[in-house]
Short mmCIF file of C-alpha atoms (C1' of nucleotides) in Angstrom, two decimals:
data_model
loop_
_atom_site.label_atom_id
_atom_site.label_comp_id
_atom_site.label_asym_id
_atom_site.label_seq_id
_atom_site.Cartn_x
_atom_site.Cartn_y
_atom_site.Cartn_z
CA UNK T 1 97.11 124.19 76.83
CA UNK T 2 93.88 124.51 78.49
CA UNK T 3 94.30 126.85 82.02
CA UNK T 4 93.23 125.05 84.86
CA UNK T 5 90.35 127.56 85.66
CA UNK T 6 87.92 126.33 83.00
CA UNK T 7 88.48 122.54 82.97
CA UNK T 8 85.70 120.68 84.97
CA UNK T 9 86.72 119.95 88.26
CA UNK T 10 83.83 117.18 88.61
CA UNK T 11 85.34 114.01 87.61
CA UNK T 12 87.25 113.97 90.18
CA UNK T 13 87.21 110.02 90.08
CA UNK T 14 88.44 109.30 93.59
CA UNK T 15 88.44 105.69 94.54
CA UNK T 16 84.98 104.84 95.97
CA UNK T 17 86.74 103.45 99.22
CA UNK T 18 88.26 106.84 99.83
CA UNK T 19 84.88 108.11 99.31
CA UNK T 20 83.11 106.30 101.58
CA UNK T 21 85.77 106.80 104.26
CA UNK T 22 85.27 110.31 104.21
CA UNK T 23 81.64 109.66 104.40
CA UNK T 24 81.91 107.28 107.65
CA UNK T 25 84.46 109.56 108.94
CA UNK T 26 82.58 112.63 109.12
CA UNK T 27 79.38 110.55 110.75
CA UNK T 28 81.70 109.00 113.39
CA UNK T 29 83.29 112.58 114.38
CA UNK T 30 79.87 114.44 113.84
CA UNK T 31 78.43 112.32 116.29
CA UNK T 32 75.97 110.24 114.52
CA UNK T 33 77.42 106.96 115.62
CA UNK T 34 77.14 106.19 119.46
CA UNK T 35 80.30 105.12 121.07
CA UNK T 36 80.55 101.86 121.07
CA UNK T 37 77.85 101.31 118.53
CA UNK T 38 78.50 98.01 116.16
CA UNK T 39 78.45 99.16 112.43
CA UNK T 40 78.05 96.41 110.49
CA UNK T 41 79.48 95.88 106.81
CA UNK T 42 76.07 95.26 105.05
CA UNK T 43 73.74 97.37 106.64
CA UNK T 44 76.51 99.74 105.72
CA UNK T 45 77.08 98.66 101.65
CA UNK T 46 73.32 99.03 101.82
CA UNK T 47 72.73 102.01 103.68
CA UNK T 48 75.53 103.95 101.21
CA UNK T 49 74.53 101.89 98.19
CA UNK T 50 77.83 100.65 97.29
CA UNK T 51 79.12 96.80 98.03
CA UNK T 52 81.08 95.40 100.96
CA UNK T 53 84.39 95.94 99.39
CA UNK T 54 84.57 99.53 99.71
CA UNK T 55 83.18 99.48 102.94
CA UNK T 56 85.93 97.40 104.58
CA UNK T 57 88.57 99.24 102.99
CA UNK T 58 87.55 102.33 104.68
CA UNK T 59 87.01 100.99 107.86
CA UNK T 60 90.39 99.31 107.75
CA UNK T 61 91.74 103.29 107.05
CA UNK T 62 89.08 104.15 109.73
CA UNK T 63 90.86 101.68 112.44
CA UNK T 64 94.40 102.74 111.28
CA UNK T 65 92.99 106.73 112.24
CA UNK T 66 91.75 105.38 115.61
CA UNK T 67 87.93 106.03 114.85
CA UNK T 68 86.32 102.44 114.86
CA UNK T 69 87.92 99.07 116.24
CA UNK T 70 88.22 96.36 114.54
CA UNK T 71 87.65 93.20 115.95
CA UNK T 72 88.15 89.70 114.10
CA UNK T 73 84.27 87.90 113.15
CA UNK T 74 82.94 90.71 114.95
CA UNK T 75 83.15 93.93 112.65
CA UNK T 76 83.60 97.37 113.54
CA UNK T 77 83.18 99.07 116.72
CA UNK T 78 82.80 102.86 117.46
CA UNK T 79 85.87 103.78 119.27
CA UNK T 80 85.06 105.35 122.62
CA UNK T 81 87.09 108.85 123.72
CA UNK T 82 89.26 108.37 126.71
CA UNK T 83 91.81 109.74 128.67
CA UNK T 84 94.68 107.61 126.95
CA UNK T 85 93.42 108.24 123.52
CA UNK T 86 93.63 112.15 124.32
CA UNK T 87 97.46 111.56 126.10
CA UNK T 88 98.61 109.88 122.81
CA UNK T 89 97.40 112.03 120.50
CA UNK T 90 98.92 115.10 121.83
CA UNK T 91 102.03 113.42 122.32
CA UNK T 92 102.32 112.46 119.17
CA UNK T 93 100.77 115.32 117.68
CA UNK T 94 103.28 117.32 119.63
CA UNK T 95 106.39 115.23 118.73
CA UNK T 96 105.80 115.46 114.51
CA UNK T 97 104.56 119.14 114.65
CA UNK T 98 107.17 119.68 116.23
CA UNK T 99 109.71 118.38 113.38
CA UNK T 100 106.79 119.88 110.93
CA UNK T 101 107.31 123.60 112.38
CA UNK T 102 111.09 123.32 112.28
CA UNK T 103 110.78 122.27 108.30
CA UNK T 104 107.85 124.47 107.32
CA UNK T 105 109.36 127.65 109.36
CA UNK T 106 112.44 128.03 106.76
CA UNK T 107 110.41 127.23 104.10
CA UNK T 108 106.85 129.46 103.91
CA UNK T 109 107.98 132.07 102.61
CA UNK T 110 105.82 135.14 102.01
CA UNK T 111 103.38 133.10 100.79
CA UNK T 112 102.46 130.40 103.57
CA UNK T 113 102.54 133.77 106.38
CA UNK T 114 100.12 135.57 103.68
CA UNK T 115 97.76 132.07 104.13
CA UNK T 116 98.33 132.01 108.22
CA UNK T 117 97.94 135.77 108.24
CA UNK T 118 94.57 134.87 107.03
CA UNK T 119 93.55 132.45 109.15
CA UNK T 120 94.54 134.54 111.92
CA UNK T 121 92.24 137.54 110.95
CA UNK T 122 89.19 134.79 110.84
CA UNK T 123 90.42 134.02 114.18
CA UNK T 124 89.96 137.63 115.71
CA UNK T 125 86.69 137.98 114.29
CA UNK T 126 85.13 134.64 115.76
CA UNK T 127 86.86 136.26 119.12
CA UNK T 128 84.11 138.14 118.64
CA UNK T 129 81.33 136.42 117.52
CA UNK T 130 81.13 132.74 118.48
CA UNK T 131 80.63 130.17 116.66
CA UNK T 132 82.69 126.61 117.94
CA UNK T 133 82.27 124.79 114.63
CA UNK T 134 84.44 127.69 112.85
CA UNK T 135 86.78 128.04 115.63
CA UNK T 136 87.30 124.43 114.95
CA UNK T 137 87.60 124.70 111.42
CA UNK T 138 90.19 127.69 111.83
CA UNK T 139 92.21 126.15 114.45
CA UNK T 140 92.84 123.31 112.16
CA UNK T 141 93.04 125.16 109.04
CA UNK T 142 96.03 126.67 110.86
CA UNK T 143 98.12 123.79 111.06
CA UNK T 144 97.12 122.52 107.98
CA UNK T 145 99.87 125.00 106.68
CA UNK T 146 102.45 123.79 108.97
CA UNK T 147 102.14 120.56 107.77
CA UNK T 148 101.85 121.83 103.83
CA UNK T 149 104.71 123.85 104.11
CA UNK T 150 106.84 121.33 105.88
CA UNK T 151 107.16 119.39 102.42
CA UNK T 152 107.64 115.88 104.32
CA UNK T 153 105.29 113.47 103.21
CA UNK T 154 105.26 110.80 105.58
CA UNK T 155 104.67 113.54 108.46
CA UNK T 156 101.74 114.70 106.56
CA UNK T 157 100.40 111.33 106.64
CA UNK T 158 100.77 110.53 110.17
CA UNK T 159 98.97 114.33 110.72
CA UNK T 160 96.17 113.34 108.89
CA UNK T 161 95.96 109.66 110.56
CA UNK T 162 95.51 111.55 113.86
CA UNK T 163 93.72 114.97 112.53
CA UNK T 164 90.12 113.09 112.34
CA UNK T 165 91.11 112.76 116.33
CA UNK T 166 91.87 115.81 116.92
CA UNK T 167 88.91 117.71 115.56
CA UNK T 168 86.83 115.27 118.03
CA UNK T 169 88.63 116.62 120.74
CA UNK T 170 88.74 120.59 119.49
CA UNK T 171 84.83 120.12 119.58
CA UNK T 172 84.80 118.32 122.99
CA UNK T 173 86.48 120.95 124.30
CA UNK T 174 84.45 124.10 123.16
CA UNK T 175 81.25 122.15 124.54
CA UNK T 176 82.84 121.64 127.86
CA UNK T 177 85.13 124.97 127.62
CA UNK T 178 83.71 127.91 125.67
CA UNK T 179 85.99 130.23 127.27
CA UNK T 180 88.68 128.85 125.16
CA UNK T 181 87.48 130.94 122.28
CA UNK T 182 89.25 134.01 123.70
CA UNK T 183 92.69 132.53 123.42
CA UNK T 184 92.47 131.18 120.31
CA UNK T 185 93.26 134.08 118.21
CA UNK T 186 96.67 135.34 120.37
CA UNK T 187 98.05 131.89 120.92
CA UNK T 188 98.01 131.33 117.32
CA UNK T 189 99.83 134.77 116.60
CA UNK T 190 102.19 133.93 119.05
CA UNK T 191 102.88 130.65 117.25
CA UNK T 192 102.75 132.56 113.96
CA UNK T 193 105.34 135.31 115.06
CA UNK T 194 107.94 132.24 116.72
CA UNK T 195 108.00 130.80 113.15
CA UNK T 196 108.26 134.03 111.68
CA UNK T 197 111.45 134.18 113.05
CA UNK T 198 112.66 131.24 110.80
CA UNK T 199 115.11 129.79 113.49
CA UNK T 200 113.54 125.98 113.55
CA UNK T 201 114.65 126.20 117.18
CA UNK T 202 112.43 128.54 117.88
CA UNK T 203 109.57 127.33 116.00
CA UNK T 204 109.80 123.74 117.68
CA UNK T 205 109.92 126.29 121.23
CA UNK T 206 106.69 127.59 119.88
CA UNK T 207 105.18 124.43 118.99
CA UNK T 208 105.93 123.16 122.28
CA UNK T 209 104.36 125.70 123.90
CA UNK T 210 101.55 125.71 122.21
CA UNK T 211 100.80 121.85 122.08
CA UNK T 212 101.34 121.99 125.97
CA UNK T 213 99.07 124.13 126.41
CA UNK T 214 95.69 123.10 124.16
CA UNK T 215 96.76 119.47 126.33
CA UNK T 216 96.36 121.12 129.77
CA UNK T 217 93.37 122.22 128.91
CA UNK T 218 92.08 119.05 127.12
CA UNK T 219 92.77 117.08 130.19
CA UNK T 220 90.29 119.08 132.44
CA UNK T 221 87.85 117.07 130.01
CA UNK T 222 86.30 114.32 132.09
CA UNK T 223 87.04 111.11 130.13
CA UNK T 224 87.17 107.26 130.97
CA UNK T 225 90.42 106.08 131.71
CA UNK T 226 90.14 103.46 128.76
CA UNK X 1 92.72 81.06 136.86
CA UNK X 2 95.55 79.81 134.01
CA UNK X 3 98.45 82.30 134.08
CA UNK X 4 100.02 83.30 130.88
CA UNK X 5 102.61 80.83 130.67
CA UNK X 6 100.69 77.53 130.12
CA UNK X 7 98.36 78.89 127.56
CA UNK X 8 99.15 77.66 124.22
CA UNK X 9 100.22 80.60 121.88
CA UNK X 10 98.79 78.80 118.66
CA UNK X 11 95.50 79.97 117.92
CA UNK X 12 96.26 83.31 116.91
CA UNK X 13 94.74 82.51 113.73
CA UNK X 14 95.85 86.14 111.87
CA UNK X 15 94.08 87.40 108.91
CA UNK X 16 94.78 85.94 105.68
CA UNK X 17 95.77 89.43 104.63
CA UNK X 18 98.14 89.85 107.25
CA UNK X 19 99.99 87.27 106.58
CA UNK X 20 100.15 88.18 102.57
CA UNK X 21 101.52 91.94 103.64
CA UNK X 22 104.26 90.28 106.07
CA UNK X 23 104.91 87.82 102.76
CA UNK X 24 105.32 90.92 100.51
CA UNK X 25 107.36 93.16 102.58
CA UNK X 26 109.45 90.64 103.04
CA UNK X 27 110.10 89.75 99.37
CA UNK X 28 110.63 93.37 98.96
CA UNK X 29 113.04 94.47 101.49
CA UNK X 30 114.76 91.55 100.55
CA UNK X 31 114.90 92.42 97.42
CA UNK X 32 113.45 89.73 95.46
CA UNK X 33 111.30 92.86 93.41
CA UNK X 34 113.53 95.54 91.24
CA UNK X 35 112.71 98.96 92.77
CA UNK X 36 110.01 100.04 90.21
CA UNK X 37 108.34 96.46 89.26
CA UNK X 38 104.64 96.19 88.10
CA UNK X 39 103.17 93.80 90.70
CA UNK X 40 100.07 92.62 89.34
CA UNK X 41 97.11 91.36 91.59
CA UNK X 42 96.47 88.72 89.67
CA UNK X 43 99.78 87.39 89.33
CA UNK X 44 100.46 88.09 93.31
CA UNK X 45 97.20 85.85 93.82
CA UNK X 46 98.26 82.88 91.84
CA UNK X 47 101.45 82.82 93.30
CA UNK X 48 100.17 83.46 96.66
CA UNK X 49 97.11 80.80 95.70
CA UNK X 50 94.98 83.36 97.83
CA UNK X 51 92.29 85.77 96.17
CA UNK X 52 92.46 89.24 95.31
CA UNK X 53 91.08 90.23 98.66
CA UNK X 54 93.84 89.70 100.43
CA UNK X 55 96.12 90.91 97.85
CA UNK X 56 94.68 94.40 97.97
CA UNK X 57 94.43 94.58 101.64
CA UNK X 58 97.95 94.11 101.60
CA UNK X 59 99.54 96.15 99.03
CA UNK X 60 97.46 98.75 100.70
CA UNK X 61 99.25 98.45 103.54
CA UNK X 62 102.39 98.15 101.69
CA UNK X 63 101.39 101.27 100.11
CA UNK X 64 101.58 103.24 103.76
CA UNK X 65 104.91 101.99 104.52
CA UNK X 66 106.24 103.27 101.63
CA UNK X 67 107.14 100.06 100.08
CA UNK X 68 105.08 100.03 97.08
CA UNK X 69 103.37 102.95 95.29
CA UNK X 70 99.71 102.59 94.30
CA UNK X 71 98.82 104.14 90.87
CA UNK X 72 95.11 104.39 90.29
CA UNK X 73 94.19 101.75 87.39
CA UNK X 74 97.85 100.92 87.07
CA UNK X 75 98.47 98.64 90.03
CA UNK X 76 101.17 98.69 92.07
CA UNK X 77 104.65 100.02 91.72
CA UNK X 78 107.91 98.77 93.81
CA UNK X 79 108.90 101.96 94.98
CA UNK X 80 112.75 103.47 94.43
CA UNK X 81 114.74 104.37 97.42
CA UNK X 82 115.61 107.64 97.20
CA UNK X 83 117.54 110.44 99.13
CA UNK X 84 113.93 111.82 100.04
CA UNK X 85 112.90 109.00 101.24
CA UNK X 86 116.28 108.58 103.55
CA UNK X 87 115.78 111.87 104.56
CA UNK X 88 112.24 111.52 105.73
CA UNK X 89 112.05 108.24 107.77
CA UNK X 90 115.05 109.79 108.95
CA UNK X 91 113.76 112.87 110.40
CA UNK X 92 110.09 110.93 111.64
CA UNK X 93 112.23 108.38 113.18
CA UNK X 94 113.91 110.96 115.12
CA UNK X 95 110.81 113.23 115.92
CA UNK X 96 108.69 109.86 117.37
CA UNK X 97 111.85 107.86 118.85
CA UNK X 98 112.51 111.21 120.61
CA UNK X 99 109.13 110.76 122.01
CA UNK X 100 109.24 107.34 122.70
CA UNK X 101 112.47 107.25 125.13
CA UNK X 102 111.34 110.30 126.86
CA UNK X 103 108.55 107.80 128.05
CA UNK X 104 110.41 104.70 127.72
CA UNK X 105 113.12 105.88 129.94
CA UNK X 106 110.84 105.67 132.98
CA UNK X 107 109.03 102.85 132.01
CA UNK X 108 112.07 99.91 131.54
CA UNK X 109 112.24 99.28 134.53
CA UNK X 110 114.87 96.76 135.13
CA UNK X 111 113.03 94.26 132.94
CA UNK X 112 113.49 96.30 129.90
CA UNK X 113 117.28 97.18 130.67
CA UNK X 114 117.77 93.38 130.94
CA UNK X 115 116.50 93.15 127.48
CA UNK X 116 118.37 95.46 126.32
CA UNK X 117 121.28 94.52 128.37
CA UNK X 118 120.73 90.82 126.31
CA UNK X 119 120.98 92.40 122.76
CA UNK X 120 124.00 94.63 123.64
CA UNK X 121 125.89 91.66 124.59
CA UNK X 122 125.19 90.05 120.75
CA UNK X 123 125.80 93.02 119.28
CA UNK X 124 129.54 93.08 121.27
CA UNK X 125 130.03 89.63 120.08
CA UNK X 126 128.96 90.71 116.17
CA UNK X 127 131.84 93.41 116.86
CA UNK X 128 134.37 89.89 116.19
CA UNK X 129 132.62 87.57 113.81
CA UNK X 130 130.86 89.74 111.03
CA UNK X 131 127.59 89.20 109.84
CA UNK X 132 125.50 91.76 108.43
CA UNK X 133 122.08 90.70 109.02
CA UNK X 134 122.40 89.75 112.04
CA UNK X 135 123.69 93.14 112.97
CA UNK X 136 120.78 94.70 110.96
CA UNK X 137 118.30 92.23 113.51
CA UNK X 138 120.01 93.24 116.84
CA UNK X 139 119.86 96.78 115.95
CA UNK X 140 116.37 96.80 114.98
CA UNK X 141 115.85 94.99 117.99
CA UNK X 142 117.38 96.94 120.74
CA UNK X 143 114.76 100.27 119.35
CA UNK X 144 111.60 97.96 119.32
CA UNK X 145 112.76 97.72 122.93
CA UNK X 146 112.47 101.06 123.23
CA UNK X 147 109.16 101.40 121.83
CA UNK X 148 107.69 98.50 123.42
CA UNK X 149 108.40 100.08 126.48
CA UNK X 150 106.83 103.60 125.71
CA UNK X 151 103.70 102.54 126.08
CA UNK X 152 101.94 104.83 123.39
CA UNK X 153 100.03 102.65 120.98
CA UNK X 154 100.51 105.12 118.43
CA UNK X 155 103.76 106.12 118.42
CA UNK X 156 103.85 101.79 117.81
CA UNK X 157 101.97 102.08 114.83
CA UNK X 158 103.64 104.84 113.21
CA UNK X 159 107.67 102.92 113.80
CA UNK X 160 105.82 99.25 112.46
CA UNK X 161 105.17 102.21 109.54
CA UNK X 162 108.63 102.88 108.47
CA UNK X 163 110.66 99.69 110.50
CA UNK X 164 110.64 98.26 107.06
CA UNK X 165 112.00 101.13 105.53
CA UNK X 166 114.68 101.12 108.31
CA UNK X 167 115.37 97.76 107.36
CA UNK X 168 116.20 98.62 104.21
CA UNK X 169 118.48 101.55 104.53
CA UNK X 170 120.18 99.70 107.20
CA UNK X 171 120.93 96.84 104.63
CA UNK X 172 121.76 99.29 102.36
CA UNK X 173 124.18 100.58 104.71
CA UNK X 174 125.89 97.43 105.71
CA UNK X 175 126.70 96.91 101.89
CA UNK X 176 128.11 100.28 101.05
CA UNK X 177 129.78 100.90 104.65
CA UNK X 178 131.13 97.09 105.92
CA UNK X 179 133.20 99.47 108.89
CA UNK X 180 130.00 100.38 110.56
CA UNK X 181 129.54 97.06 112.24
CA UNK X 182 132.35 98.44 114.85
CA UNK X 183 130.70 101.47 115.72
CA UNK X 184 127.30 99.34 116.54
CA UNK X 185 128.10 98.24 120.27
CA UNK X 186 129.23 101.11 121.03
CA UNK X 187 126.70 103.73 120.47
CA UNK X 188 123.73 101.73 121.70
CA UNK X 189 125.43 100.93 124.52
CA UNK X 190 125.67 104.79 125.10
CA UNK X 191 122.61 105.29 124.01
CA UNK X 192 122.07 102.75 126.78
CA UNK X 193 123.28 104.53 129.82
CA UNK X 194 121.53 107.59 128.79
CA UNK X 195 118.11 105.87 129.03
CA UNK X 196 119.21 104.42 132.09
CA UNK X 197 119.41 107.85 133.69
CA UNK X 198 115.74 107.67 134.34
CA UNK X 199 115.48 111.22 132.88
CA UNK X 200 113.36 112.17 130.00
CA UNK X 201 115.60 115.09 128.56
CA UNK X 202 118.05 113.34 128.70
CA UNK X 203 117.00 110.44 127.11
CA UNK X 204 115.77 112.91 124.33
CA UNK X 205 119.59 114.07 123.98
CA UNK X 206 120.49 110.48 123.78
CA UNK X 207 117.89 109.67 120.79
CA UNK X 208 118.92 112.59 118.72
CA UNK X 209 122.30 112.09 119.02
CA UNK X 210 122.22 108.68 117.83
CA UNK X 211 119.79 109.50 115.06
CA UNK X 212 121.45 112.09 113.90
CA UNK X 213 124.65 109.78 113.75
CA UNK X 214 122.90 107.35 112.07
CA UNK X 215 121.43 109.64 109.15
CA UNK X 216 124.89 111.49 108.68
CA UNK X 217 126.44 108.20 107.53
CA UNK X 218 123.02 106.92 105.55
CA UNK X 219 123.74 109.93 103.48
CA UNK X 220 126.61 109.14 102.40
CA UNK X 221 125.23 106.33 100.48
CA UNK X 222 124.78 107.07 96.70
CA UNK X 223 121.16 107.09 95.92
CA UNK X 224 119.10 108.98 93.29
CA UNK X 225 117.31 112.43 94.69
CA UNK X 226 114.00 110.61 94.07
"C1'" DT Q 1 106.62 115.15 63.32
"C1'" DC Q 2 102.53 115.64 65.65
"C1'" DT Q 3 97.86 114.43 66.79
"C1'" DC Q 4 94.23 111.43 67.12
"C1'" DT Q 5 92.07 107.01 67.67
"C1'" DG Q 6 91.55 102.28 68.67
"C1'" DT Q 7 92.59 98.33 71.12
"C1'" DA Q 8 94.48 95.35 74.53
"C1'" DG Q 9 95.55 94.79 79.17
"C1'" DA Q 10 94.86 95.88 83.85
"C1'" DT Q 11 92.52 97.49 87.70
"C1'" DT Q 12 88.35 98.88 90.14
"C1'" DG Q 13 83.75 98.00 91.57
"C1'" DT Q 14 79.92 94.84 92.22
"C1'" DA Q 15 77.58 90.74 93.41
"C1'" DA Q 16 76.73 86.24 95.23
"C1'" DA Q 17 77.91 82.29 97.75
"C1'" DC Q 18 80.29 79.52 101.13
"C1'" DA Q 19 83.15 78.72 105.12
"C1'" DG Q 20 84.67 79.82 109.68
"C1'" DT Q 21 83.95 82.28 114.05
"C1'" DT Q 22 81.83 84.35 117.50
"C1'" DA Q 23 78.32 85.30 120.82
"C1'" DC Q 24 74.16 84.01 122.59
"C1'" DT Q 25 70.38 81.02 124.29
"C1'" DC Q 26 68.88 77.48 126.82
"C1'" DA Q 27 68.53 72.99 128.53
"C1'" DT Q 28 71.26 69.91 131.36
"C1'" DT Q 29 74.25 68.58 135.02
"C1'" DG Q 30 76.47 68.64 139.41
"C1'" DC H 1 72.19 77.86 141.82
"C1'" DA H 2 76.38 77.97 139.16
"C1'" DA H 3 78.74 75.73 135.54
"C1'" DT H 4 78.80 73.13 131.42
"C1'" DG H 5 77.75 72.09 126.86
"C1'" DA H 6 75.13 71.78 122.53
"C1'" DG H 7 72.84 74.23 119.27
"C1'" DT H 8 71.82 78.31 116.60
"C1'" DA H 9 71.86 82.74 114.37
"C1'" DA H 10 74.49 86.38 112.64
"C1'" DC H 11 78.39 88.28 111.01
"C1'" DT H 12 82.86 88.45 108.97
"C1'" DG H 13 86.60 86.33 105.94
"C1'" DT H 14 87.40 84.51 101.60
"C1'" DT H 15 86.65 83.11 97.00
"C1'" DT H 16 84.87 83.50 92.49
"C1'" DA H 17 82.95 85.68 88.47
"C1'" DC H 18 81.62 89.54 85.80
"C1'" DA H 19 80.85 94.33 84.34
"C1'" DA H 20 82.75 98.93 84.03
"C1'" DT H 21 86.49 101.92 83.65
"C1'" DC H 22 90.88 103.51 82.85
"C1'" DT H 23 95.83 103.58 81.03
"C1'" DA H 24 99.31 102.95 77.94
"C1'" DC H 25 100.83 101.83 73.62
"C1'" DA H 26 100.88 101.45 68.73
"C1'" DG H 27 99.57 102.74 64.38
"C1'" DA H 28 96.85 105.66 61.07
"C1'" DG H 29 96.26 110.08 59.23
"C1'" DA H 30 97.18 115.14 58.63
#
DNA sequence: TCTCTGTAGATTGTAAACAGTTACTCATTG
DNA sequence: CAATGAGTAACTGTTTACAATCTACAGAGA
């Protein structure tokens, strides 16, 4: 048996649709596509140098995460932010975290508080010196082990239908908000310490609490209605 | 200007792979596949007399819901219902129908009680004259009421997600457990009056009550661990 | 018995072509 | 001047065919 440290991780050999969805994901949520802007399937397959086929399968996945829409004989469509997209996401977000933190709270362990425990001491040191992609990256990073540790597939899917979403919004709000950067570190300990307590009650309290209040301050954003 | 009611319906004029995932499911949850049959592409598109597009799109699709399993290079995979599986639609059905009549509950209206109203008084009348299926529709159909009226997009998308897999335990059900079929009236009908408060928590209470209810006697079914 | 190798079968990816639709332009009509 | 309608261009939806790649299985060899 060959140990997993010295086999070549390259081949990874993902399908070239998931690929490309990655690839049109991150230019949609890094900006590079206007809202609204019409991407069309073969300036696409040419622009990436792959055919039309794995093009429309990611931009079906892209529609299903809320990122472009899709509209029959017309193609794809930037998705534009508003008001009702933020509502829905953080309801949701809040109702399957929710469930997530009352799974993954009895089941972490010592060894999903040793990852938060990490996270958290990143998150004390960008406190300090700020920089709003990282605090993005952390933030996320942080309920990435909720969800890992919650060991219920389906609610890790509908997380990461909505987690392109989010991470539009996180970086919305630290250009509108930069003050938010001081909270981030305790409201995540907070979080951390409810779970600690392994009681799913009071981890879905926590959650609560916590998705409440990363809304209210999401909905000082100023956003079209629809 | 033509109000609603005149306009013909017809030309809806779906995509072709719509209409093939609707096919599939169908065949599945009715159990025309064994849990664990190869479905081949090409022998789905001769049957279908459509292409592969349309194949793929759907089993795609398929493959979210958690009807069919996707191997890569091996095709697709009828999946096996399992006590996981039961346990996790179980739990996300619970976590986003929580969500939905906390919104729905203010929404109805009267219109939306007089749906539900409507279906109550079938399912009363299914109490007398048994017939599985039908009970399996009405039920499904008094919680699409529910989310129809929520008015969150999303929380839509992620119930058309697993409905199918409802469908399926619920048949499942009805053949292992005929005595169920006198419990049905009666605990939507309560679940009923609680919406009809007009008060989110309470509507909450109402969902996870009957949830709950409904997974305790799910489990009792004898089904492999997965 | 175990390992290796080869082959057949199946899927994935690519490409090209046609059909159907949509939106748009622009002349025509009232 | 607004509304209508034909005509057109562009794009998507679908089909077909082919090349590349991978998996599983069976059989040869140690």
């Amino acid at each position: 048996m060959i140990p997993d440290d010295v086999v070549s991780p390259l081949p990874s050999q993902r399908a070239l649709g998931d690929l490309v969805t990655d690839v049109l994901r991150e230019m949609i949520t890094g900006g590079r596509f206007q809202p609204g802007q019409h991407l069309k399937e073969t300036e696409l397959a040419d622009a990436l140098k792959v055919s039309r086929g794995p093009i429309r399968q990611a931009l079906a996945r892209l529609e299903e995460e809320g990122h472009v829409e899709l509209r029959r004989h017309r193609g794809a469509f930037v998705s534009t932010l508003t008001r009702t997209d933020v509502e829905e996401v953080h309801t949701l977000r809040g109702a399957i975290e929710r469930l997530a933190a009352g799974r993954a709270c009895t089941r972490m362990q010592g060894a999903g508080f040793a990852e938060m425990d990490e996270v958290l001491e990143q998150m004390k040191s960008v406190d300090t010196k700020i920089d709003p992609e990282d605090a993005v990256r952390l933030d996320l990073q942080f309920h990435d082990i909720i969800y890992a540790y919650c060991d219920h597939g389906r609610v890790q899917r509908v997380w990461e239908s909505i987690r392109g979403q989010v991470t539009v919004f996180l970086r919305a709000r630290n250009a509108s908000f930069p003050d938010f950067l001081e909270v981030g570190y305790s409201e995540h300990k907070e979080l951390r310490d409810a779970l600690a307590l392994g009681d799913p009650q009071a981890a879905q309290d926590g959650i609560d609490k916590h998705i409440v209040g990363a809304y209210e301050r999401l909905k000082r954003l100023n956003l079209p209605d629809r």
